[in-house]
Coordinates of C-alpha atoms in Angstrom, one line a residue:
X1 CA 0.0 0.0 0.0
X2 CA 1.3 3.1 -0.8
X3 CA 1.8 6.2 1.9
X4 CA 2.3 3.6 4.3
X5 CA 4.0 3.7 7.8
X6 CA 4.4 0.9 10.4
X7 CA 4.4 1.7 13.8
X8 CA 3.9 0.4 17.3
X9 CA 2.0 0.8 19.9
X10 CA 3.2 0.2 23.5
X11 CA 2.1 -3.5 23.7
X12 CA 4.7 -4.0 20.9
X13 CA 1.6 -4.8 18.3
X14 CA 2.7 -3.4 15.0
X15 CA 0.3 -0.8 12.9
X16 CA 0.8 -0.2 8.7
X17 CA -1.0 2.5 8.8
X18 CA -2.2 4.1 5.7
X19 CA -5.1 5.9 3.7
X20 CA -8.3 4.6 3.5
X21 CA -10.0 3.6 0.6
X22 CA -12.5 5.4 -1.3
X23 CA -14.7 1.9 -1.5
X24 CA -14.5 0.8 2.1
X25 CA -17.9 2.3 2.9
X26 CA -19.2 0.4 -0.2
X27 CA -17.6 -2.4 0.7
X28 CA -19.2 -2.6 4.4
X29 CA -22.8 -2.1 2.7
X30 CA -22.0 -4.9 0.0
X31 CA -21.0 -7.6 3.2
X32 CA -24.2 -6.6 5.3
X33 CA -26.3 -7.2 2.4
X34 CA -24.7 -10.1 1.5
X35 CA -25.2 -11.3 5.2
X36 CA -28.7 -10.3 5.1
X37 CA -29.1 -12.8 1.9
X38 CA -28.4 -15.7 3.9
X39 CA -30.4 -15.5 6.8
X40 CA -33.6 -16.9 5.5
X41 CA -31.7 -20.4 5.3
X42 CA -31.8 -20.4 8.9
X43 CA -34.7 -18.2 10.5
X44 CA -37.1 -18.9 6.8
X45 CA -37.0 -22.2 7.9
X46 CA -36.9 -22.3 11.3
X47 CA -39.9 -20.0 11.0
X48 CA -41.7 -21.9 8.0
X49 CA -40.2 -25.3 8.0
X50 CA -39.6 -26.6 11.3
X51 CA -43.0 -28.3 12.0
X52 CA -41.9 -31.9 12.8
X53 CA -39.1 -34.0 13.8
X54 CA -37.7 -34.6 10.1
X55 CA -38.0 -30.9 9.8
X56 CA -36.2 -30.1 12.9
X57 CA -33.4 -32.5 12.4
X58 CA -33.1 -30.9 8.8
X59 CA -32.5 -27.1 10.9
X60 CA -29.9 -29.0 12.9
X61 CA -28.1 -30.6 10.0
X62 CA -27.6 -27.2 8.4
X63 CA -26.3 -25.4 11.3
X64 CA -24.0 -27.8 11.7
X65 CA -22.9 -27.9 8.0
X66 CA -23.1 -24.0 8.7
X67 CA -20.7 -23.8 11.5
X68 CA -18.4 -26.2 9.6
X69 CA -18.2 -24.2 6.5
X70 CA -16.7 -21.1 8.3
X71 CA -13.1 -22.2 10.1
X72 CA -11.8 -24.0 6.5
X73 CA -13.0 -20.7 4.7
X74 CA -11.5 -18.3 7.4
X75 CA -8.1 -20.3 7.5
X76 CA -8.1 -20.2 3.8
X77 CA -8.6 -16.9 3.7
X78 CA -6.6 -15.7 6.2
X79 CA -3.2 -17.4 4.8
X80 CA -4.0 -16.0 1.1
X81 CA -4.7 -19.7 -0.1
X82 CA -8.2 -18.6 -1.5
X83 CA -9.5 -15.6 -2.2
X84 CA -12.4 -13.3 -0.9
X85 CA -13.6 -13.4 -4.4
X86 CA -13.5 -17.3 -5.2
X87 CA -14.9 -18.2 -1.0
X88 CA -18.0 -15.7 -1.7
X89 CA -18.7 -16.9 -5.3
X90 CA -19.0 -20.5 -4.0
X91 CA -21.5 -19.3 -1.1
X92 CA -23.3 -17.2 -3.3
X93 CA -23.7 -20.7 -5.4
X94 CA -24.1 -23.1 -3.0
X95 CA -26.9 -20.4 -0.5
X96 CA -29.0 -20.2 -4.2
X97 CA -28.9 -23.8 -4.1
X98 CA -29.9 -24.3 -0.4
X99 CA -33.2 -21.6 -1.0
X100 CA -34.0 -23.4 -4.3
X101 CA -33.7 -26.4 -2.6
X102 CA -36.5 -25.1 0.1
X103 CA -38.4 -23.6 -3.0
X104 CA -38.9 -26.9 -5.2
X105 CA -39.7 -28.5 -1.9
X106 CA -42.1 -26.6 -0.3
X107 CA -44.0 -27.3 1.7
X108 CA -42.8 -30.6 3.1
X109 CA -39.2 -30.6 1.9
X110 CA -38.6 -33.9 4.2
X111 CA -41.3 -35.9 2.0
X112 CA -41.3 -34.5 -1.1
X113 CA -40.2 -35.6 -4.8
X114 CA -41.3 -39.1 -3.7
X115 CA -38.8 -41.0 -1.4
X116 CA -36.3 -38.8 -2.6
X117 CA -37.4 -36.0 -0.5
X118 CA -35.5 -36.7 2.1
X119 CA -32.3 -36.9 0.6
X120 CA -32.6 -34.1 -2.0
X121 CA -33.5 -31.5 1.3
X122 CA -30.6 -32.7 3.4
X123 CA -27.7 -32.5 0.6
X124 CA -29.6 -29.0 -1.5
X125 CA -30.8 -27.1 1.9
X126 CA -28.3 -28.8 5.2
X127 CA -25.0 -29.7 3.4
X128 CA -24.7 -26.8 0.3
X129 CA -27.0 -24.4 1.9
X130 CA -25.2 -24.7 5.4
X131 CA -21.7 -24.7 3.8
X132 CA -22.7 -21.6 1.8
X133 CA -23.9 -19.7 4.5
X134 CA -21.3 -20.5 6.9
X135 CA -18.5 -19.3 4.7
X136 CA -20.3 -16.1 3.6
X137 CA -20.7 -15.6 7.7
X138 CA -17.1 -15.8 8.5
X139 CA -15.8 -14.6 5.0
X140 CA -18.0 -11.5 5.6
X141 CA -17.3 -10.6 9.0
X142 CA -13.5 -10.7 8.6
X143 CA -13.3 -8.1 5.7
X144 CA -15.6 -5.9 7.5
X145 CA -13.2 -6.2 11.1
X146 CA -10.1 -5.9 8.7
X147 CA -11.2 -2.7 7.3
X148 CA -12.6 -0.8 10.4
X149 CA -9.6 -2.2 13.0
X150 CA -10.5 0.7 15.3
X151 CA -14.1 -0.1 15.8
X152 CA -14.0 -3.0 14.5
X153 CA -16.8 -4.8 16.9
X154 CA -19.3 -2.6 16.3
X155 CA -18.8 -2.7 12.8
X156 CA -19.2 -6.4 12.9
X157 CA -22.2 -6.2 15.4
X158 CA -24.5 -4.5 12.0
X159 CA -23.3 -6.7 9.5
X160 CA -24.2 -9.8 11.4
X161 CA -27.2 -8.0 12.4
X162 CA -28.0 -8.2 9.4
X163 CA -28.1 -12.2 9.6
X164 CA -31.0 -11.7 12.1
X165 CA -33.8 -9.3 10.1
X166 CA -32.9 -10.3 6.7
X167 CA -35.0 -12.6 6.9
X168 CA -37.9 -10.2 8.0
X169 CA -39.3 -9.9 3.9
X170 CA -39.0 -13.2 3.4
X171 CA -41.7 -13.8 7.1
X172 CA -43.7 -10.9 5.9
X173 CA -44.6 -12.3 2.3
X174 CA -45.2 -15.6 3.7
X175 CA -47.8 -14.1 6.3
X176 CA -49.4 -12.1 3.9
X177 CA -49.7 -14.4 0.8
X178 CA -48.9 -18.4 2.7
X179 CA -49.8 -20.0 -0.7
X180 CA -46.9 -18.2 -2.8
X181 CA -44.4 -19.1 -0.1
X182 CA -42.0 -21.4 -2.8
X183 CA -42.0 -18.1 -4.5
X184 CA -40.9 -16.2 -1.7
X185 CA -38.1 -18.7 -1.4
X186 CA -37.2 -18.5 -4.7
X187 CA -37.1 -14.9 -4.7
X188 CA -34.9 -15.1 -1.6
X189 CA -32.4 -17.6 -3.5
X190 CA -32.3 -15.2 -6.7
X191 CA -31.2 -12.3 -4.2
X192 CA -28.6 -14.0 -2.2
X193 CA -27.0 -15.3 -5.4
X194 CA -27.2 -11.6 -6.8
X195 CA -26.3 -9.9 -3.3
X196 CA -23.6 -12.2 -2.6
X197 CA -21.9 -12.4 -6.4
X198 CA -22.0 -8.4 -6.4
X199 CA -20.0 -8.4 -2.7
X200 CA -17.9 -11.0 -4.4
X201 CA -16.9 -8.9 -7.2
X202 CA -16.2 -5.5 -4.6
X203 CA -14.6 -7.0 -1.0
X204 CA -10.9 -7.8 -0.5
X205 CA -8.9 -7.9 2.5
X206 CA -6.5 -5.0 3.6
X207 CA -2.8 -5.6 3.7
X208 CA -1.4 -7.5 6.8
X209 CA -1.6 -5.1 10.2
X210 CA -3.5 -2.4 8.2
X211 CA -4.6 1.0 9.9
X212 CA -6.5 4.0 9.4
X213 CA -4.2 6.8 9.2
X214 CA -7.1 9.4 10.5
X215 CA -7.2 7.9 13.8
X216 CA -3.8 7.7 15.7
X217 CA -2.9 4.0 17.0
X218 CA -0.9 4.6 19.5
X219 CA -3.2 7.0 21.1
X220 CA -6.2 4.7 20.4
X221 CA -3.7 1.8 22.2
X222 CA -3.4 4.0 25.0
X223 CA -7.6 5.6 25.5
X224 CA -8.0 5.5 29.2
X225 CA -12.0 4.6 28.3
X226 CA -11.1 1.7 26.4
X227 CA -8.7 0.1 28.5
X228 CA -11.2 0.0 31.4
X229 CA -14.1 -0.7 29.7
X230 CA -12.6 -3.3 26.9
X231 CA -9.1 -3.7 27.6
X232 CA -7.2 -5.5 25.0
X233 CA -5.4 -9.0 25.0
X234 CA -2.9 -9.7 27.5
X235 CA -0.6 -10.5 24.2
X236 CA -1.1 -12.2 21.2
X237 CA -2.5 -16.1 21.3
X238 CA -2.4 -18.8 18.9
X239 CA -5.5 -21.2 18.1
X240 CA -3.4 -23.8 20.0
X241 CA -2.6 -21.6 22.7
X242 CA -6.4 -20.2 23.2
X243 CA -7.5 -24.0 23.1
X244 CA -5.7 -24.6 26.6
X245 CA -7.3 -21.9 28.1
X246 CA -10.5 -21.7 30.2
X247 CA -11.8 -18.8 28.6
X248 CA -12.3 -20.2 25.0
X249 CA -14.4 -23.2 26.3
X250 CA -16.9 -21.5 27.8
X251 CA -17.0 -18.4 25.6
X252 CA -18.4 -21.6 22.9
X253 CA -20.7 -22.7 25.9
X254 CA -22.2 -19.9 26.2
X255 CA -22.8 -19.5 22.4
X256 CA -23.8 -23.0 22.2
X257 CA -26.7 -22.9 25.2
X258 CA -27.8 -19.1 23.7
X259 CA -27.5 -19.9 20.1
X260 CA -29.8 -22.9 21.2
X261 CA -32.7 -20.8 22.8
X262 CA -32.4 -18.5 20.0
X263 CA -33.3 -20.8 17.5
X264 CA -36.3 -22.5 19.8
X265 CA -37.7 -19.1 19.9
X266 CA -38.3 -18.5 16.6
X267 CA -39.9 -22.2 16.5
X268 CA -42.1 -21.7 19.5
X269 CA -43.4 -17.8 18.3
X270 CA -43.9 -19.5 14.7
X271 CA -45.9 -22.3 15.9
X272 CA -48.6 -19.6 17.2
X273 CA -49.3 -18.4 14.1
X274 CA -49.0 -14.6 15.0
X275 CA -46.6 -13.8 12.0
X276 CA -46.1 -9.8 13.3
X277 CA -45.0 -10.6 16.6
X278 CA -42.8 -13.4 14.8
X279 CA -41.5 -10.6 12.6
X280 CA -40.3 -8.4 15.7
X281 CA -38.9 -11.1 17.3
X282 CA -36.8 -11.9 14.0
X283 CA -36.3 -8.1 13.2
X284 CA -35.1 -7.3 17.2
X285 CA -32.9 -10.3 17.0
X286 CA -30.7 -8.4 14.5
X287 CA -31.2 -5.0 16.0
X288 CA -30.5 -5.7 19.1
X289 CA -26.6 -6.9 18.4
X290 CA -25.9 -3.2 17.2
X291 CA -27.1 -1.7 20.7
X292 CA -25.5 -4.4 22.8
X293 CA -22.6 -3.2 21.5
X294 CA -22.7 0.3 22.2
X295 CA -23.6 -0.6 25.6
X296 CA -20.8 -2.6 26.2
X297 CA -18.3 0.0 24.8
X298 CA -19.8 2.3 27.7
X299 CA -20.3 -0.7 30.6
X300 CA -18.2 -3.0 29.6
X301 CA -18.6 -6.6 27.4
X302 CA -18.8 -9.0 30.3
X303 CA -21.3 -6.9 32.2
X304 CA -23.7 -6.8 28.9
X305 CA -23.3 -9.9 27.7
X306 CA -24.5 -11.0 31.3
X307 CA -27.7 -8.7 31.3
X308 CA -28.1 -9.8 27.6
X309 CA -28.1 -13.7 28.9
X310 CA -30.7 -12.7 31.3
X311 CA -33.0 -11.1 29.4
X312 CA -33.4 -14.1 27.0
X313 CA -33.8 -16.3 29.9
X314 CA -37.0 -13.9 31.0
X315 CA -37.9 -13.8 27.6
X316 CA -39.1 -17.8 27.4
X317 CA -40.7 -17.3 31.0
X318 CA -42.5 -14.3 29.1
X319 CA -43.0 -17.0 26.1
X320 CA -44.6 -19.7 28.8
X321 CA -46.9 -17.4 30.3
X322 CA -48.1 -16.5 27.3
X323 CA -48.5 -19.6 25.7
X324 CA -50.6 -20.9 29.4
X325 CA -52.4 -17.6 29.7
X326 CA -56.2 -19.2 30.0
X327 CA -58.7 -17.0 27.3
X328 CA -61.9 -15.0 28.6
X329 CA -64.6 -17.0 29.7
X330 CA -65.6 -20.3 31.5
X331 CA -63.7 -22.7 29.7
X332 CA -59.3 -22.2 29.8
X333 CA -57.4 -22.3 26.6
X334 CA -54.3 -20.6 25.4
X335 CA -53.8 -17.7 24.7
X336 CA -54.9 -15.9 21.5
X337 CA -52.1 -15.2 18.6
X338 CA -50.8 -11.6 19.3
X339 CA -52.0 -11.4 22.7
X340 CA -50.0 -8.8 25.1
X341 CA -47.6 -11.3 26.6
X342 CA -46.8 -13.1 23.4
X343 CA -45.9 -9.9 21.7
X344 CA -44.0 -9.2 25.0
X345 CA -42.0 -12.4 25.4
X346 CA -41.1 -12.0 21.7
X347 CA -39.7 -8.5 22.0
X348 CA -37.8 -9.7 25.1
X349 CA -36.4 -12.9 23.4
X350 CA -35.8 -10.7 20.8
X351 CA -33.7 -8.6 22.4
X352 CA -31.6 -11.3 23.8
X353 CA -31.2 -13.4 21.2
X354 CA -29.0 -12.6 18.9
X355 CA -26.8 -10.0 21.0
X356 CA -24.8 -12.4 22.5
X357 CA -23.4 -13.5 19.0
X358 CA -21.1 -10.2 18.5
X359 CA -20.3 -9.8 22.2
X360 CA -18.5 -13.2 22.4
X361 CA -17.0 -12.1 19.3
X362 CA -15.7 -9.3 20.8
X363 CA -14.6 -11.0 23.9
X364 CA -12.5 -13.2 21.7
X365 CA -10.3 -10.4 20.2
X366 CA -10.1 -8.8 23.6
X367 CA -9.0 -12.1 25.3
X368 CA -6.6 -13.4 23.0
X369 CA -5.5 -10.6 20.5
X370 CA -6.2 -9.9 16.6
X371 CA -3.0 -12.1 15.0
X372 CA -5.4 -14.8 15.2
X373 CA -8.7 -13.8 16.4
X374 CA -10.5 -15.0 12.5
X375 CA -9.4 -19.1 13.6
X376 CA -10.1 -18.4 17.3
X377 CA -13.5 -17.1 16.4
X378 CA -14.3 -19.5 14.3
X379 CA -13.4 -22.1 16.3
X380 CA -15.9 -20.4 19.1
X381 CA -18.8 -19.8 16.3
X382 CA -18.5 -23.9 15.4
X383 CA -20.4 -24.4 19.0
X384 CA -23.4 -23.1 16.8
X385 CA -23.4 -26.9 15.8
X386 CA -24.1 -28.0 19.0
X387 CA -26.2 -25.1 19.3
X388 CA -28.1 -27.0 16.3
X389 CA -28.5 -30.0 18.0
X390 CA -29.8 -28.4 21.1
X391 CA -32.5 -26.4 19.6
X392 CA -33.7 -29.3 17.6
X393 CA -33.8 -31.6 20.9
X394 CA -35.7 -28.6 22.7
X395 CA -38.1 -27.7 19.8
X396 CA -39.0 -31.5 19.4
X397 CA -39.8 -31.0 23.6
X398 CA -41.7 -28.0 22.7
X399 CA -44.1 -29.8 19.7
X400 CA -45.7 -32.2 22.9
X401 CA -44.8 -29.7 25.9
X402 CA -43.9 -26.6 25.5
X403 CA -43.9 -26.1 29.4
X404 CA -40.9 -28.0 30.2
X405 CA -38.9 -27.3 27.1
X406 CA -39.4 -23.3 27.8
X407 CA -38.4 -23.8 31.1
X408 CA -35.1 -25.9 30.4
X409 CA -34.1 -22.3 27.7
X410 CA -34.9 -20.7 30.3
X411 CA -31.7 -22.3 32.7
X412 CA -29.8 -22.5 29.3
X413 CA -29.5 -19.2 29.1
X414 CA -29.3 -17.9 32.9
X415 CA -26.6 -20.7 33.6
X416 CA -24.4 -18.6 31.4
X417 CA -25.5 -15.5 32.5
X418 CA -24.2 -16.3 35.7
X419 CA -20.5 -17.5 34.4
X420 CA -20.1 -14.5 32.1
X421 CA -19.3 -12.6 35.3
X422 CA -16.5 -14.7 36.0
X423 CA -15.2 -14.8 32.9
X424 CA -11.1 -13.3 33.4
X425 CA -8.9 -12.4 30.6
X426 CA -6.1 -15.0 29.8
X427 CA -2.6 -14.5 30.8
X428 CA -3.6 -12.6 34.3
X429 CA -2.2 -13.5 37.7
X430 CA -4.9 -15.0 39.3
X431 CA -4.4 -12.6 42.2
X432 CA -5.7 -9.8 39.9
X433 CA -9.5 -9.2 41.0
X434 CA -12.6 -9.7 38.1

């Protein structure tokens, strides 16, 4: 890059700091469209889809395929083996095919096309679809942090935010036209591959250690705010060295019992037919990472990600009160679609549940540094496999007693809550106080 300067800060961390480029703006829009193009493989179908046990072990299969499909693309990426351009073509390919997949299907992708069903849905929708979407996920959210290294969590907090309410057009149509719902997911499939080809064509990655030149590291390295509200890394960690840590395993535990609940929600709000307040609970799961954010930069990540954990927790108790609220009049029933605590419990699941996604992000690169934050991350994001697995064991709970498998999302997500707070950063004496 030309104009360029290296420096260091007083950690030792080195900075080539240099202009910025006319197309980085463009190029953040083009990534959070582009991760707003594959979020109806997930939340479409979790919302649409998930009706049965075939269906549910379908939404498991492709969040595991999903969380699989973003470490190999990240380490690819990272060590200049593939590039941005070739990773987002073949998720723009392979998400078209996963939505078509859903499309041709519709509206019993496990049994249709004869016995074939089956089989066509898990390889089209779980195995491409999943891959797809996990690469444009990871590929996606490391430009975006690469470009914007001096903000870059907040940055990544609206472009996975994105992840959440893109979806919201594709819940809408459904709800207000049910019988052209293949169309709606073939619509979607035609977007992503147009969304994603065009981010294809426009993102790269900055040269190695890249910097701003408006904003001074050293000074940034040395804000009083941000070292007591979001210090950095102690120093720089490997992905071997991380893995022997306590603070990786449960930073993936958390996202694994949260990521869980998150997905049930959409399942259990879905399954009462209101399709608005399904559509605020979709739409708030994505907003609500962008504000999460600012108020950790202000109270801190830990302390957020905690009151984050515990407002999903009281948003299934919300959920179970609403769905065991008896009706008006002699005989008990639950309650009506879009009654006051439904829409309540799905703004307050909402809220909670998809925050928690950029704030253990963040905690990764504030625990064990930016050399290698894009493997260590990933490595955390593949708990959203487990996180698969859970939500389809809970939502099959839920189809029968929806009591019980409320309650049990409940503890998954206030267990965590509770941990968060004793989370320390990695490479402190143990006698330094939380």
């Amino acid at each position: 890059m030309e104009n360029a300067e290296v420096v260091r800060d007083w950690r030792g961390r080195s900075y080539l700091v240099g202009p910025v480029p006319a197309d980085r703006t463009r190029m953040f829009r083009l990534a959070l469209v582009a991760m707003a193009a594959i979020s109806p493989l997930q939340y479409g179908f979790a919302a649409l889809l998930a009706r049965d046990g075939a269906g549910l072990l379908l939404l498991a299969a492709c969040l595991v395929f999903q969380a699989a499909g973003a470490l190999p693309a990240l380490h690819l990426v990272r060590r200049g083996r593939l590039p941005v351009r070739t990773a987002l073509a073949a998720g723009a390919a392979l998400t078209a095919t996963g939505l078509l997949t859903l499309a041709l299907t519709f509206p019993a992708p496990t049994t249709a096309a004869g016995g074939a069903g089956p089989a066509v849905a898990l390889l089209g929708y779980a195995v491409l679809g999943g891959l797809g979407a996990g690469a444009v996920y990871g590929v996606c959210s490391e430009v975006v942090s690469a470009w914007y290294p001096d903000r870059a969590a907040s940055r990544v907090s609206l472009v996975t935010g994105a992840f959440g309410y893109g979806t919201v057009p594709l819940l809408v149509w459904a709800g207000i036209a049910p019988a052209t719902t293949p169309w709606a997911f073939g619509a979607a499939a035609l977007a992503a591959a147009v969304a994603i080809g065009v981010a294809a064509r426009r993102l790269r990655l900055p040269p190695r250690h890249w910097w701003p030149a408006a904003v001074d590291p050293r000074a940034h390295a040395l804000d009083a705010a941000i070292l007591r509200r979001t210090p950095g890394a102690v120093r720089q960690f490997g992905l071997a060295q991380a893995l022997r840590t306590r603070a990786l395993p449960a930073l993936a535990a958390i996202l694994a019992c949260a990521g869980a609940v998150s997905v049930l929600d959409v399942i259990v709000v879905a399954a009462t037919g209101s399709w608005g307040a399904l559509a605020v609970l979709v739409a708030l799961n994505g907003a609500g990472r962008a504000a999460a954010m600012r108020a950790s930069e202000a109270l801190g990540r830990r302390r957020v990600l905690a009151a984050v954990l515990a407002i999903l927790a009281a948003g299934q108790l919300l959920l179970l009160a609403a769905l065991h609220t008896p009706a008006p009049g002699p005989a008990a029933a639950v309650a009506p679609a879009g009654g006051p605590l439904l829409w309540l419990g799905a703004i307050t699941a909402g809220l909670g549940g998809g925050a928690f996604y950029p704030l253990v992000g963040s905690l990764v690169r504030e625990f064990f540094g930016v050399e290698k934050v894009g493997e260590i991350q990933a490595v955390v994001y593949s708990a959203k496999a487990v996180a698969g697995i859970l939500a389809a064991c809970l939502a099959l709970g839920a189809l029968t007693a929806p009591g019980p498998a409320l309650l049990a999302a409940a503890a998954l997500a206030a267990l965590p809550a509770l941990a968060t707070l004793r989370l320390r950063t990695p490479g402190l004496p143990a006698t330094i106080p939380l």
